[in-house]
mmCIF file of C-alpha atoms and ligand atoms in Angstrom:
data_model
loop_
_atom_site.group_PDB
_atom_site.id
_atom_site.type_symbol
_atom_site.label_atom_id
_atom_site.label_comp_id
_atom_site.label_asym_id
_atom_site.label_seq_id
_atom_site.Cartn_x
_atom_site.Cartn_y
_atom_site.Cartn_z
ATOM 1 C CA MET A 1 -0.347 0.004 0.307
ATOM 2 C CA ARG A 2 1.140 3.409 -0.764
ATOM 3 C CA ILE A 3 -0.266 6.446 1.291
ATOM 4 C CA ASP A 4 0.512 10.257 0.238
ATOM 5 C CA ILE A 5 -0.460 12.627 3.056
ATOM 6 C CA LEU A 6 -0.752 16.282 1.657
ATOM 7 C CA THR A 7 -0.140 18.494 4.679
ATOM 8 C CA ILE A 8 1.122 22.365 5.547
ATOM 9 C CA PHE A 9 2.921 20.801 8.462
ATOM 10 C CA PRO A 10 4.870 17.769 7.426
ATOM 11 C CA GLY A 11 7.097 18.378 10.384
ATOM 12 C CA MET A 12 4.384 16.869 12.830
ATOM 13 C CA PHE A 13 4.337 13.388 11.348
ATOM 14 C CA SER A 14 8.092 12.577 11.916
ATOM 15 C CA GLY A 15 7.742 11.085 15.508
ATOM 16 C CA PRO A 16 4.569 9.078 15.644
ATOM 17 C CA PHE A 17 5.766 7.413 12.251
ATOM 18 C CA GLU A 18 9.316 6.888 12.966
ATOM 19 C CA GLU A 19 8.048 4.585 15.996
ATOM 20 C CA SER A 20 6.515 1.192 16.404
ATOM 21 C CA ILE A 21 4.031 -0.452 14.160
ATOM 22 C CA VAL A 22 4.081 2.141 11.597
ATOM 23 C CA LYS A 23 7.446 2.080 11.202
ATOM 24 C CA ARG A 24 8.084 -1.505 11.274
ATOM 25 C CA ALA A 25 5.304 -2.020 8.611
ATOM 26 C CA VAL A 26 7.160 0.517 6.447
ATOM 27 C CA GLU A 27 10.683 -1.117 6.872
ATOM 28 C CA LYS A 28 9.149 -4.453 6.131
ATOM 29 C CA GLY A 29 7.714 -2.835 3.109
ATOM 30 C CA LEU A 30 4.206 -3.118 3.668
ATOM 31 C CA VAL A 31 3.533 0.258 3.155
ATOM 32 C CA GLN A 32 5.070 3.397 1.732
ATOM 33 C CA ILE A 33 4.189 6.719 3.237
ATOM 34 C CA PHE A 34 4.800 10.062 1.423
ATOM 35 C CA LEU A 35 4.705 13.626 2.922
ATOM 36 C CA HIS A 36 3.979 16.442 0.551
ATOM 37 C CA ASP A 37 3.826 19.939 1.600
ATOM 38 C CA ILE A 38 1.114 21.688 0.113
ATOM 39 C CA ARG A 39 2.831 24.936 0.357
ATOM 40 C CA ASP A 40 5.341 23.466 -2.630
ATOM 41 C CA TYR A 41 2.357 23.729 -4.918
ATOM 42 C CA ALA A 42 1.474 27.349 -4.151
ATOM 43 C CA SER A 43 1.798 29.567 -7.115
ATOM 44 C CA ASP A 44 3.054 32.912 -5.551
ATOM 45 C CA LYS A 45 6.261 33.725 -3.798
ATOM 46 C CA HIS A 46 4.777 33.686 -0.231
ATOM 47 C CA ARG A 47 3.888 30.394 -0.916
ATOM 48 C CA THR A 48 -0.194 31.380 0.160
ATOM 49 C CA VAL A 49 -2.479 28.307 1.084
ATOM 50 C CA ASP A 50 -5.257 30.229 2.551
ATOM 51 C CA ASP A 51 -7.475 33.532 1.787
ATOM 52 C CA TYR A 52 -10.291 35.098 3.402
ATOM 53 C CA PRO A 53 -14.052 33.619 2.793
ATOM 54 C CA PHE A 54 -16.287 34.762 0.778
ATOM 55 C CA GLY A 55 -19.369 36.637 2.247
ATOM 56 C CA GLY A 56 -17.239 37.257 5.500
ATOM 57 C CA GLY A 57 -16.939 35.231 8.431
ATOM 58 C CA GLN A 58 -14.440 34.215 11.121
ATOM 59 C CA GLY A 59 -10.994 32.963 9.983
ATOM 60 C CA MET A 60 -9.297 31.773 6.816
ATOM 61 C CA LEU A 61 -9.840 29.031 4.450
ATOM 62 C CA MET A 62 -7.681 26.761 2.497
ATOM 63 C CA LYS A 63 -7.495 27.754 -1.067
ATOM 64 C CA PRO A 64 -8.554 25.416 -3.697
ATOM 65 C CA GLU A 65 -5.567 25.383 -6.326
ATOM 66 C CA PRO A 66 -2.575 24.335 -4.026
ATOM 67 C CA LEU A 67 -4.802 21.407 -3.122
ATOM 68 C CA PHE A 68 -5.949 20.284 -6.776
ATOM 69 C CA ALA A 69 -2.179 20.876 -8.095
ATOM 70 C CA ALA A 70 -0.770 18.811 -5.244
ATOM 71 C CA VAL A 71 -3.217 15.830 -5.710
ATOM 72 C CA GLU A 72 -2.945 15.939 -9.480
ATOM 73 C CA ASP A 73 0.837 15.762 -9.134
ATOM 74 C CA VAL A 74 1.075 13.398 -6.250
ATOM 75 C CA GLN A 75 -1.643 11.070 -8.355
ATOM 76 C CA GLY A 76 0.892 11.149 -10.965
ATOM 77 C CA GLN A 77 3.264 9.738 -8.949
ATOM 78 C CA ALA A 78 2.369 6.061 -8.852
ATOM 79 C CA ALA A 79 0.161 3.932 -11.140
ATOM 80 C CA GLU A 80 -1.989 2.842 -8.118
ATOM 81 C CA ARG A 81 -5.134 4.697 -7.679
ATOM 82 C CA GLY A 82 -7.155 4.677 -4.528
ATOM 83 C CA PRO A 83 -9.762 7.315 -2.215
ATOM 84 C CA ILE A 84 -8.653 10.678 -1.854
ATOM 85 C CA VAL A 85 -9.595 11.341 1.496
ATOM 86 C CA LEU A 86 -10.059 14.700 3.191
ATOM 87 C CA LEU A 87 -10.003 14.719 6.939
ATOM 88 C CA THR A 88 -12.443 17.076 8.143
ATOM 89 C CA PRO A 89 -15.011 17.213 11.131
ATOM 90 C CA GLN A 90 -17.909 17.137 8.568
ATOM 91 C CA GLY A 91 -16.949 13.511 7.358
ATOM 92 C CA ARG A 92 -18.400 10.322 7.991
ATOM 93 C CA LEU A 93 -17.248 8.884 11.410
ATOM 94 C CA PHE A 94 -14.139 6.998 11.477
ATOM 95 C CA ASP A 95 -14.325 3.594 12.906
ATOM 96 C CA GLN A 96 -12.695 0.053 12.838
ATOM 97 C CA GLU A 97 -15.113 -0.831 9.837
ATOM 98 C CA VAL A 98 -13.864 2.022 7.726
ATOM 99 C CA ALA A 99 -10.169 1.052 8.893
ATOM 100 C CA VAL A 100 -10.620 -2.255 7.307
ATOM 101 C CA GLU A 101 -12.196 -0.694 4.159
ATOM 102 C CA LEU A 102 -9.378 1.664 3.834
ATOM 103 C CA ALA A 103 -6.549 -1.033 4.735
ATOM 104 C CA ARG A 104 -7.931 -3.033 1.396
ATOM 105 C CA GLN A 105 -7.035 -0.097 -0.841
ATOM 106 C CA ASP A 106 -3.731 -0.169 -3.059
ATOM 107 C CA ARG A 107 -3.522 3.595 -2.231
ATOM 108 C CA LEU A 108 -4.542 6.577 -0.109
ATOM 109 C CA ILE A 109 -4.297 10.312 -0.745
ATOM 110 C CA VAL A 110 -5.180 12.048 2.626
ATOM 111 C CA ILE A 111 -5.692 15.543 2.698
ATOM 112 C CA CYS A 112 -4.945 17.378 6.046
ATOM 113 C CA GLY A 113 -7.435 20.538 6.234
ATOM 114 C CA HIS A 114 -6.357 23.505 8.471
ATOM 115 C CA TYR A 115 -7.535 26.774 9.559
ATOM 116 C CA GLU A 116 -11.328 27.216 9.592
ATOM 117 C CA GLY A 117 -11.947 24.763 6.858
ATOM 118 C CA VAL A 118 -11.181 23.914 3.208
ATOM 119 C CA ASP A 119 -12.986 25.652 0.206
ATOM 120 C CA ALA A 120 -16.253 23.546 -0.503
ATOM 121 C CA ARG A 121 -14.895 22.726 -4.306
ATOM 122 C CA VAL A 122 -12.309 20.372 -2.535
ATOM 123 C CA HIS A 123 -14.852 18.731 -0.631
ATOM 124 C CA GLU A 124 -17.198 18.399 -3.689
ATOM 125 C CA HIS A 125 -14.864 18.006 -6.779
ATOM 126 C CA LEU A 126 -11.486 16.658 -5.266
ATOM 127 C CA ALA A 127 -11.991 14.497 -2.172
ATOM 128 C CA THR A 128 -13.623 11.034 -2.656
ATOM 129 C CA ASP A 129 -14.225 10.421 0.692
ATOM 130 C CA GLU A 130 -14.447 12.699 3.759
ATOM 131 C CA ILE A 131 -13.701 11.457 7.196
ATOM 132 C CA SER A 132 -13.727 12.830 10.850
ATOM 133 C CA ILE A 133 -12.323 11.084 13.806
ATOM 134 C CA GLY A 134 -14.771 12.293 16.247
ATOM 135 C CA ASP A 135 -17.215 14.982 17.148
ATOM 136 C CA TYR A 136 -14.986 17.332 18.336
ATOM 137 C CA VAL A 137 -12.872 20.155 16.305
ATOM 138 C CA LEU A 138 -8.993 19.893 16.235
ATOM 139 C CA SER A 139 -6.684 22.574 14.912
ATOM 140 C CA GLY A 140 -6.374 20.887 11.703
ATOM 141 C CA GLY A 141 -6.392 17.121 9.984
ATOM 142 C CA GLU A 142 -2.821 16.294 10.846
ATOM 143 C CA LEU A 143 -3.656 14.513 14.067
ATOM 144 C CA ALA A 144 -6.699 13.017 12.627
ATOM 145 C CA ALA A 145 -4.524 11.496 9.615
ATOM 146 C CA MET A 146 -1.973 10.132 11.966
ATOM 147 C CA VAL A 147 -5.056 8.523 13.927
ATOM 148 C CA VAL A 148 -6.558 7.124 10.514
ATOM 149 C CA VAL A 149 -2.926 5.847 9.114
ATOM 150 C CA ASP A 150 -2.156 4.062 12.391
ATOM 151 C CA ALA A 151 -5.341 2.380 12.439
ATOM 152 C CA VAL A 152 -5.432 1.500 8.908
ATOM 153 C CA VAL A 153 -1.590 0.168 8.620
ATOM 154 C CA ARG A 154 -2.403 -2.167 11.755
ATOM 155 C CA GLN A 155 -4.821 -3.856 9.639
ATOM 156 C CA ILE A 156 -2.561 -4.429 6.807
ATOM 157 C CA PRO A 157 -1.657 -8.254 6.834
ATOM 158 C CA GLY A 158 2.131 -8.713 8.449
ATOM 159 C CA ALA A 159 1.962 -5.440 10.242
ATOM 160 C CA LEU A 160 1.267 -6.877 13.658
ATOM 161 C CA GLY A 161 3.501 -9.414 15.380
ATOM 162 C CA SER A 162 0.846 -12.325 14.980
ATOM 163 C CA PRO A 163 -1.492 -12.700 12.299
ATOM 164 C CA LEU A 164 -4.373 -13.012 15.155
ATOM 165 C CA SER A 165 -3.510 -9.851 17.176
ATOM 166 C CA SER A 166 -5.530 -7.451 15.375
ATOM 167 C CA GLY A 167 -8.756 -9.577 15.224
ATOM 168 C CA ASP A 168 -8.536 -9.731 18.989
ATOM 169 C CA ASP A 169 -8.783 -5.662 19.602
ATOM 170 C CA SER A 170 -11.543 -4.072 20.872
ATOM 171 C CA PHE A 171 -14.278 -3.335 17.957
ATOM 172 C CA ALA A 172 -12.692 -6.199 15.813
ATOM 173 C CA GLN A 173 -15.646 -8.669 17.126
ATOM 174 C CA GLY A 174 -18.282 -5.552 17.600
ATOM 175 C CA LEU A 175 -17.590 -5.512 21.212
ATOM 176 C CA LEU A 176 -14.929 -4.002 23.391
ATOM 177 C CA GLU A 177 -11.706 -6.305 24.372
ATOM 178 C CA HIS A 178 -11.943 -8.448 27.588
ATOM 179 C CA PRO A 179 -9.512 -7.567 30.557
ATOM 180 C CA GLN A 180 -5.933 -8.880 30.231
ATOM 181 C CA TYR A 181 -3.426 -9.358 32.688
ATOM 182 C CA THR A 182 0.451 -10.300 32.870
ATOM 183 C CA ARG A 183 2.783 -11.256 35.771
ATOM 184 C CA PRO A 184 2.896 -11.054 38.620
ATOM 185 C CA ALA A 185 -0.101 -13.117 39.461
ATOM 186 C CA GLU A 186 -0.328 -10.948 42.731
ATOM 187 C CA PHE A 187 0.520 -7.267 42.916
ATOM 188 C CA ARG A 188 -0.192 -5.452 45.908
ATOM 189 C CA GLY A 189 -3.119 -7.460 47.255
ATOM 190 C CA MET A 190 -4.557 -7.372 43.773
ATOM 191 C CA SER A 191 -5.051 -10.865 42.177
ATOM 192 C CA VAL A 192 -5.337 -12.228 38.331
ATOM 193 C CA PRO A 193 -8.781 -14.067 38.380
ATOM 194 C CA GLU A 194 -8.125 -17.856 39.243
ATOM 195 C CA VAL A 195 -9.716 -18.704 35.794
ATOM 196 C CA LEU A 196 -7.111 -17.161 33.795
ATOM 197 C CA LEU A 197 -4.062 -19.585 35.584
ATOM 198 C CA SER A 198 -6.264 -22.605 35.533
ATOM 199 C CA GLY A 199 -5.066 -23.723 31.832
ATOM 200 C CA ASN A 200 -8.878 -24.447 31.220
ATOM 201 C CA HIS A 201 -9.006 -23.180 27.458
ATOM 202 C CA GLY A 202 -13.006 -23.647 27.455
ATOM 203 C CA GLU A 203 -13.384 -21.750 30.744
ATOM 204 C CA ILE A 204 -10.701 -19.161 29.927
ATOM 205 C CA ALA A 205 -12.590 -18.323 26.657
ATOM 206 C CA ARG A 206 -16.391 -18.303 28.268
ATOM 207 C CA TRP A 207 -14.814 -15.592 30.953
ATOM 208 C CA ARG A 208 -13.280 -13.434 28.303
ATOM 209 C CA ARG A 209 -16.743 -13.194 26.286
ATOM 210 C CA ARG A 210 -18.611 -12.390 29.387
ATOM 211 C CA GLN A 211 -16.155 -10.149 30.317
ATOM 212 C CA SER A 212 -16.149 -8.316 27.013
ATOM 213 C CA LEU A 213 -20.011 -8.137 27.209
ATOM 214 C CA LEU A 214 -20.114 -6.593 30.518
ATOM 215 C CA ARG A 215 -17.478 -3.769 29.695
ATOM 216 C CA THR A 216 -19.355 -3.442 26.560
ATOM 217 C CA ALA A 217 -22.911 -3.019 28.431
ATOM 218 C CA GLN A 218 -21.068 -0.627 30.934
ATOM 219 C CA ASN A 219 -19.106 1.709 28.760
ATOM 220 C CA ARG A 220 -20.885 1.206 25.171
ATOM 221 C CA PRO A 221 -24.176 -0.022 25.279
ATOM 222 C CA ASP A 222 -24.539 1.184 21.703
ATOM 223 C CA LEU A 223 -22.462 -1.550 20.662
ATOM 224 C CA LEU A 224 -23.990 -4.091 22.136
ATOM 225 C CA ALA A 225 -27.283 -3.499 20.326
ATOM 226 C CA SER A 226 -25.918 -4.763 17.250
ATOM 227 C CA ALA A 227 -23.790 -7.396 18.650
ATOM 228 C CA GLU A 228 -25.251 -11.465 18.749
ATOM 229 C CA LEU A 229 -25.816 -12.750 22.167
ATOM 230 C CA THR A 230 -26.842 -16.009 23.216
ATOM 231 C CA GLU A 231 -30.292 -16.373 25.331
ATOM 232 C CA GLU A 232 -27.853 -17.594 28.070
ATOM 233 C CA GLU A 233 -25.346 -14.587 27.872
ATOM 234 C CA LYS A 234 -28.172 -12.072 27.735
ATOM 235 C CA GLN A 235 -29.323 -13.502 30.983
ATOM 236 C CA TRP A 236 -25.719 -13.729 32.419
ATOM 237 C CA LEU A 237 -25.545 -10.148 31.841
ATOM 238 C CA LEU A 238 -28.684 -8.903 33.016
ATOM 239 C CA THR A 239 -27.972 -10.682 36.346
ATOM 240 C CA ASN A 240 -24.504 -9.278 36.684
ATOM 241 C CA LEU A 241 -25.327 -5.910 35.525
ATOM 242 C CA SER A 242 -27.947 -5.409 38.110
ATOM 243 C CA SER A 243 -25.521 -6.561 40.747
ATOM 244 C CA GLN A 244 -22.726 -4.099 40.203
HETATM 245 N N1 ADE B 301 -10.134 18.360 11.401
HETATM 246 C C1 ADE B 301 -10.547 19.296 12.621
HETATM 247 N N2 ADE B 301 -11.148 18.283 13.540
HETATM 248 C C2 ADE B 301 -11.144 17.216 12.920
HETATM 249 C C3 ADE B 301 -11.897 15.855 13.262
HETATM 250 N N3 ADE B 301 -12.618 15.936 14.377
HETATM 251 N N4 ADE B 301 -11.642 14.993 12.378
HETATM 252 C C4 ADE B 301 -11.161 15.132 11.407
HETATM 253 N N5 ADE B 301 -10.466 16.116 10.971
HETATM 254 C C5 ADE B 301 -10.454 17.157 11.388
#
């Protein structure tokens, strides 16, 4: 997969992409990430990328010309085609399903908006996909792009140490992940649930599933609505939720 990121702050990406899973995926050749400075595509000597909104209003908007020029140039740098994703609080909400969908692409072009927003012609005629990472407003699309790239890259086969790792993540099964423990079995009087030390894989799997259901019911009841529960699990949950 090839990911091209268009930004006015390429320097912001150096930390997060030079550590951990994204770094390893790049080293393994699973993904190539290219950063492009939108200012390189401005046509004036001040490298202007923003301007006042027509009709008045607060703040500045990103101009269309540098963004169209940047996308057109970057698109021509490789044969692969894929979505042109604009990060914006007005986009569809990013979740694990969107991450999986994007990870199937050969290529992503990611545009980081800034200032008070982006000229509407970019939304309507350049971007093929608009994504928001949540119902809050960031100072720019850069942090959102890092979130999206991280979540997408870990879905690429081979990016994680074990092929099973991402299937266990929260949301992978539509539920939150169960609690996990490592050594020591006893720490400051807090002990690991006995069942996890039992070696009984059937019992461990049942405990994990129930804990997943409990956590989801407590923290994200909205997710539980679309999960498939057996009658026994529903009963268990009712009893255990009311006893909390
Ligand atoms: N840019 C500013 N806020 C954002 C958000 N919540 N998601 C994506 N891009 C953004």
